[in-house]
Amino acid sequence: MNSTEPARLSVRSPADMVAAVPYLLGFHPADSVVVVAVRGRRVVFAARGDLPAPGADPGPAARHLAQVVARQDADAATVVGYGPAARVTGVVDAIGDALTAIGVAVLDALRVTEGRWFSYLCAEPSCCPPDGTPYDPAASRVGAAAVFAGQVALPDRAALAAQVSPLDGPVRLAMRRATDRARLRLAALTGRPSTPPAGSPAGGLPADSSRAGGEPRAVRTAGTAAVRAAVRRQRRGERLDDDEVAWLTVLLTHVAVRDHAWSRTDGRDEDISLWTDVLRRAEPDLIAAPGCLLAFAAWRSGHGALAAVALERVLSAHPGYSLAVLLDEALRRGVAPSALDGWPGSDDGAVLRRRRRRPRR
């Protein structure tokens, strides 16, 4: 499941809701169930999950989604299923029952398929004909308002995942060479050999390589300088060159450096652009830290789906990376970015603490 805390959109009809969902998620869902939570008259939260496999019990997923919605202090919710009736009806009914059981009113229960929407709660043919109501998201005022506000609806979730996929071809070759130079530079700084230790993930530096024994002061100093320089350049609209990205990625394997970068990441568009670029250019064994920093920036800005695909890429390569596990759990639990700000833990960044949010400039 991925969740978001999107910009508030006013929705007055089922057609508006159907048009709004892709912009709330950032992509057009398919084979999915979406719960859109409302507080007062405004949409405040959306959560998406895959449809259960045919024959599977929808109860556990339905109860989980209901609990996520309950954490948003929502008054009511609309459930929207995407797919054929045989796969959608059971899970939509189960989610509706779970929401009702926790005191969240179900405003509507919809099914969307092949350019039409159907309501499970409305039996009036004049407004909800049994053969469905055709809709055009591009013609909706809600969609127009979302586009005006800068929100994007990609064709599908695969298109969103492609935004964090590794860059190949000449870029990959150049980054491989730059990373070799960065490893030698780090070895000279630490006095340790640049050969990756046995057992490290993907044949490179281990994801939490600095936890045993602590980092040399020189590494912390170099890492702080590299992070600050990268943030300054990105906020000036400049792009890091290959050696700068490579140097940053090898330094980020040290937890103190990663946590310094974490503390400077507050969800601005520039943060998302920076860590997306670093993640896509990083060598496969060095993606854990930049992927988590991108996920954190996206989560704080309300782009839960982007955070989810970034974490999926990290966890597929480094399933035990503590910060990725922590952020993934926060997303799955529907923790709102306004409720908790991330802050590095005492030794491995595995603690989320409340802290004062820095104002945007």
Short mmCIF file of N, CA and C in Angstrom, two decimals, residues 165-169 171-172 239 277 280-281:
data_model
loop_
_atom_site.label_atom_id
_atom_site.label_comp_id
_atom_site.label_asym_id
_atom_site.label_seq_id
_atom_site.Cartn_x
_atom_site.Cartn_y
_atom_site.Cartn_z
N SER A 165 14.23 4.71 -11.55
CA SER A 165 15.00 3.59 -12.09
C SER A 165 16.42 4.03 -12.42
N PRO A 166 17.38 3.10 -12.44
CA PRO A 166 18.77 3.48 -12.72
C PRO A 166 18.96 3.95 -14.15
N LEU A 167 19.85 4.90 -14.32
CA LEU A 167 20.22 5.36 -15.65
C LEU A 167 21.26 4.41 -16.23
N ASP A 168 21.14 4.08 -17.49
CA ASP A 168 22.03 3.11 -18.11
C ASP A 168 22.84 3.76 -19.23
N GLY A 169 23.47 2.92 -20.04
CA GLY A 169 24.21 3.41 -21.19
C GLY A 169 25.45 4.20 -20.80
N VAL A 171 25.80 6.96 -19.32
CA VAL A 171 25.74 7.52 -17.96
C VAL A 171 26.24 6.49 -16.96
N ARG A 172 25.82 5.25 -17.11
CA ARG A 172 26.24 4.21 -16.16
C ARG A 172 27.74 3.97 -16.26
N ARG A 239 23.28 21.12 -11.52
CA ARG A 239 23.31 19.67 -11.43
C ARG A 239 24.73 19.21 -11.08
N ASP A 277 18.08 12.42 -8.63
CA ASP A 277 19.22 12.39 -9.53
C ASP A 277 20.33 11.51 -8.97
N ARG A 280 19.34 7.72 -9.13
CA ARG A 280 19.35 7.14 -10.46
C ARG A 280 20.77 6.97 -11.01
N ARG A 281 21.70 7.80 -10.56
CA ARG A 281 23.07 7.72 -11.07
C ARG A 281 23.98 6.88 -10.19
#
